[in-house]
PDB file of C-alpha atoms in Angstrom:
ATOM      1  CA  MET A 249      21.172  11.918  41.435  1.00 93.00           C
ATOM      2  CA  ASN A 250      17.996  10.037  40.462  1.00 95.00           C
ATOM      3  CA  PHE A 251      15.815  12.987  41.481  1.00 96.00           C
ATOM      4  CA  LEU A 252      17.952  15.308  39.389  1.00 97.00           C
ATOM      5  CA  LEU A 253      17.634  13.100  36.305  1.00 97.00           C
ATOM      6  CA  VAL A 254      13.850  12.837  36.652  1.00 97.00           C
ATOM      7  CA  SER A 255      13.597  16.573  37.327  1.00 98.00           C
ATOM      8  CA  LEU A 256      15.675  17.584  34.313  1.00 98.00           C
ATOM      9  CA  GLY A 257      13.870  15.156  32.039  1.00 98.00           C
ATOM     10  CA  GLY A 258      10.506  16.295  33.394  1.00 98.00           C
ATOM     11  CA  ALA A 259      11.302  19.974  32.924  1.00 98.00           C
ATOM     12  CA  THR A 260      12.416  19.333  29.358  1.00 98.00           C
ATOM     13  CA  GLY A 261       9.363  17.214  28.559  1.00 98.00           C
ATOM     14  CA  ALA A 262       6.964  19.768  30.045  1.00 97.00           C
ATOM     15  CA  ILE A 263       8.520  22.594  28.031  1.00 98.00           C
ATOM     16  CA  PHE A 264       8.322  20.599  24.792  1.00 98.00           C
ATOM     17  CA  ARG A 265       4.707  19.602  25.561  1.00 97.00           C
ATOM     18  CA  TYR A 266       3.815  23.250  26.077  1.00 97.00           C
ATOM     19  CA  LEU A 267       5.549  24.373  22.858  1.00 98.00           C
ATOM     20  CA  LEU A 268       4.035  21.581  20.766  1.00 98.00           C
ATOM     21  CA  GLY A 269       0.595  22.285  22.250  1.00 96.00           C
ATOM     22  CA  LEU A 270       0.903  25.962  21.329  1.00 97.00           C
ATOM     23  CA  ALA A 271       2.012  25.123  17.795  1.00 97.00           C
ATOM     24  CA  VAL A 272      -0.876  22.704  17.266  1.00 97.00           C
ATOM     25  CA  MET A 273      -3.420  25.147  18.734  1.00 95.00           C
ATOM     26  CA  LYS A 274      -2.092  27.888  16.450  1.00 96.00           C
ATOM     27  CA  ARG A 275      -2.421  25.659  13.393  1.00 96.00           C
ATOM     28  CA  PHE A 276      -5.825  24.215  14.409  1.00 94.00           C
ATOM     29  CA  SER A 277      -7.543  27.009  16.300  1.00 91.00           C
ATOM     30  CA  SER A 278     -11.074  25.548  16.501  1.00 92.00           C
ATOM     31  CA  PRO A 279     -10.935  21.741  16.499  1.00 93.00           C
ATOM     32  CA  PRO A 280     -14.057  19.754  17.503  1.00 92.00           C
ATOM     33  CA  PHE A 281     -12.168  18.179  20.416  1.00 94.00           C
ATOM     34  CA  PRO A 282      -8.847  18.856  22.239  1.00 95.00           C
ATOM     35  CA  PHE A 283      -6.648  18.120  19.245  1.00 96.00           C
ATOM     36  CA  ALA A 284      -3.426  19.564  20.711  1.00 96.00           C
ATOM     37  CA  MET A 285      -3.392  17.145  23.643  1.00 96.00           C
ATOM     38  CA  LEU A 286      -4.283  14.261  21.331  1.00 97.00           C
ATOM     39  CA  VAL A 287      -1.229  15.055  19.185  1.00 97.00           C
ATOM     40  CA  VAL A 288       1.005  15.450  22.241  1.00 97.00           C
ATOM     41  CA  ASN A 289      -0.061  12.144  23.799  1.00 97.00           C
ATOM     42  CA  ILE A 290       0.173  10.184  20.551  1.00 98.00           C
ATOM     43  CA  LEU A 291       3.617  11.577  19.718  1.00 98.00           C
ATOM     44  CA  GLY A 292       4.747  10.990  23.290  1.00 98.00           C
ATOM     45  CA  SER A 293       3.632   7.371  23.112  1.00 98.00           C
ATOM     46  CA  LEU A 294       5.444   6.939  19.801  1.00 98.00           C
ATOM     47  CA  GLY A 295       8.569   8.523  21.276  1.00 97.00           C
ATOM     48  CA  LEU A 296       8.527   6.316  24.359  1.00 97.00           C
ATOM     49  CA  GLY A 297       8.105   3.231  22.166  1.00 97.00           C
ATOM     50  CA  VAL A 298      11.040   4.354  20.005  1.00 97.00           C
ATOM     51  CA  PHE A 299      13.165   4.910  23.115  1.00 96.00           C
ATOM     52  CA  TYR A 300      12.376   1.468  24.517  1.00 95.00           C
ATOM     53  CA  GLY A 301      13.003  -0.188  21.161  1.00 95.00           C
ATOM     54  CA  VAL A 302      16.335   1.552  20.574  1.00 95.00           C
ATOM     55  CA  TYR A 303      17.721   1.582  24.090  1.00 93.00           C
ATOM     56  CA  TYR A 304      16.407  -1.677  25.533  1.00 93.00           C
ATOM     57  CA  GLY A 305      15.010  -3.757  22.699  1.00 92.00           C
ATOM     58  CA  ALA A 306      12.323  -4.768  25.206  1.00 91.00           C
ATOM     59  CA  ILE A 307       9.790  -3.255  27.572  1.00 89.00           C
ATOM     60  CA  PRO A 308      11.987  -2.636  30.632  1.00 86.00           C
ATOM     61  CA  LEU A 309      11.037  -4.018  34.004  1.00 86.00           C
ATOM     62  CA  GLY A 310      12.837  -2.920  37.134  1.00 80.00           C
ATOM     63  CA  SER A 311      14.832  -0.191  35.403  1.00 83.00           C
ATOM     64  CA  TYR A 312      13.996   2.525  37.928  1.00 85.00           C
ATOM     65  CA  GLY A 313      17.653   2.941  38.799  1.00 87.00           C
ATOM     66  CA  GLU A 314      18.978   3.357  35.260  1.00 93.00           C
ATOM     67  CA  PRO A 315      19.884   6.943  34.372  1.00 96.00           C
ATOM     68  CA  ALA A 316      18.511   6.832  30.804  1.00 95.00           C
ATOM     69  CA  PHE A 317      15.189   5.417  31.964  1.00 95.00           C
ATOM     70  CA  LEU A 318      14.920   8.005  34.747  1.00 96.00           C
ATOM     71  CA  PHE A 319      15.666  10.920  32.428  1.00 97.00           C
ATOM     72  CA  VAL A 320      13.849   9.831  29.267  1.00 97.00           C
ATOM     73  CA  GLY A 321      11.229   7.275  30.309  1.00 95.00           C
ATOM     74  CA  ILE A 322      10.016   8.758  33.561  1.00 95.00           C
ATOM     75  CA  GLY A 323      11.134  12.379  33.363  1.00 97.00           C
ATOM     76  CA  TYR A 324      10.816  13.470  29.748  1.00 98.00           C
ATOM     77  CA  PHE A 325       7.936  11.334  28.512  1.00 97.00           C
ATOM     78  CA  GLY A 326       6.210  11.365  31.894  1.00 96.00           C
ATOM     79  CA  ALA A 327       5.988  15.145  31.675  1.00 97.00           C
ATOM     80  CA  PHE A 328       5.522  15.340  27.899  1.00 97.00           C
ATOM     81  CA  THR A 329       2.399  13.193  27.912  1.00 97.00           C
ATOM     82  CA  THR A 330      -0.442  13.914  30.281  1.00 91.00           C
ATOM     83  CA  PHE A 331      -3.315  11.752  31.366  1.00 93.00           C
ATOM     84  CA  SER A 332      -4.603  14.381  33.782  1.00 94.00           C
ATOM     85  CA  THR A 333      -5.171  16.939  31.022  1.00 94.00           C
ATOM     86  CA  PHE A 334      -6.774  14.230  28.885  1.00 96.00           C
ATOM     87  CA  SER A 335      -9.146  13.493  31.774  1.00 97.00           C
ATOM     88  CA  THR A 336      -9.945  17.158  32.358  1.00 97.00           C
ATOM     89  CA  GLU A 337     -10.678  17.793  28.694  1.00 97.00           C
ATOM     90  CA  SER A 338     -12.832  14.673  28.517  1.00 97.00           C
ATOM     91  CA  VAL A 339     -14.913  15.895  31.482  1.00 98.00           C
ATOM     92  CA  GLN A 340     -15.266  19.298  29.813  1.00 97.00           C
ATOM     93  CA  LEU A 341     -16.716  17.578  26.744  1.00 98.00           C
ATOM     94  CA  VAL A 342     -19.125  15.666  29.014  1.00 98.00           C
ATOM     95  CA  GLN A 343     -20.204  18.948  30.620  1.00 98.00           C
ATOM     96  CA  LYS A 344     -20.892  20.368  27.146  1.00 97.00           C
ATOM     97  CA  LYS A 345     -22.765  17.169  26.248  1.00 98.00           C
ATOM     98  CA  ALA A 346     -20.507  16.933  23.208  1.00 97.00           C
ATOM     99  CA  TRP A 347     -20.889  13.171  22.924  1.00 98.00           C
ATOM    100  CA  LYS A 348     -19.509  12.590  19.439  1.00 97.00           C
ATOM    101  CA  PRO A 349     -16.355  14.687  20.012  1.00 97.00           C
ATOM    102  CA  LEU A 350     -15.968  12.999  23.413  1.00 98.00           C
ATOM    103  CA  PHE A 351     -16.130   9.532  21.884  1.00 98.00           C
ATOM    104  CA  CYS A 352     -13.684  10.503  19.133  1.00 97.00           C
ATOM    105  CA  TYR A 353     -11.268  12.112  21.586  1.00 98.00           C
ATOM    106  CA  ILE A 354     -11.259   9.206  24.018  1.00 98.00           C
ATOM    107  CA  SER A 355     -11.060   6.560  21.298  1.00 97.00           C
ATOM    108  CA  LEU A 356      -8.330   8.264  19.309  1.00 97.00           C
ATOM    109  CA  SER A 357      -6.349   9.112  22.442  1.00 97.00           C
ATOM    110  CA  ILE A 358      -6.318   5.638  23.936  1.00 97.00           C
ATOM    111  CA  ILE A 359      -6.190   3.493  20.811  1.00 98.00           C
ATOM    112  CA  GLY A 360      -3.909   5.915  18.967  1.00 97.00           C
ATOM    113  CA  SER A 361      -1.455   6.174  21.845  1.00 97.00           C
ATOM    114  CA  VAL A 362      -1.205   2.416  22.314  1.00 98.00           C
ATOM    115  CA  MET A 363      -0.870   1.801  18.574  1.00 98.00           C
ATOM    116  CA  MET A 364       1.830   4.451  18.206  1.00 98.00           C
ATOM    117  CA  PHE A 365       3.755   3.071  21.176  1.00 97.00           C
ATOM    118  CA  VAL A 366       3.667  -0.405  19.624  1.00 97.00           C
ATOM    119  CA  LEU A 367       4.642   0.972  16.209  1.00 97.00           C
ATOM    120  CA  GLY A 368       7.581   2.913  17.625  1.00 97.00           C
ATOM    121  CA  PHE A 369       8.764   0.033  19.758  1.00 96.00           C
ATOM    122  CA  ALA A 370       8.383  -2.673  17.093  1.00 95.00           C
ATOM    123  CA  THR A 371      10.010  -0.571  14.392  1.00 95.00           C
ATOM    124  CA  MET A 372      13.047   0.369  16.452  1.00 95.00           C
ATOM    125  CA  LYS A 373      13.459  -3.044  18.054  1.00 86.00           C
ATOM    126  CA  GLU A 374      14.035  -4.543  14.620  1.00 80.00           C
ATOM    127  CA  LEU A 375      16.763  -2.068  13.626  1.00 77.00           C
TER     128      LEU A 375
END
């Protein structure tokens, strides 16, 4: 059952990541850095923070057996956000020697994702 929950959540998250990425790329066709993945990862971090705040009211430890965590936390948001694509796109910017876009992309991705997670979690925990 756990594999099914992770699989269904992952499939859903991957589809939504793909659709959001397409929408962002359509709206911003020539950004200076991989803007679509930045948006996806920041929104995914916000969403995971909101989920933790609403469902747990804390950062869960040892919740690998809970159905909601398996579906939403691991499956959906695990597939929605992507560190591997972030890494690939960062290396592509290095190969192009696009240092300023690289710095912006890495900084905004890491700091923005952490800040949005904290914002989502703190906001929902208080409700």
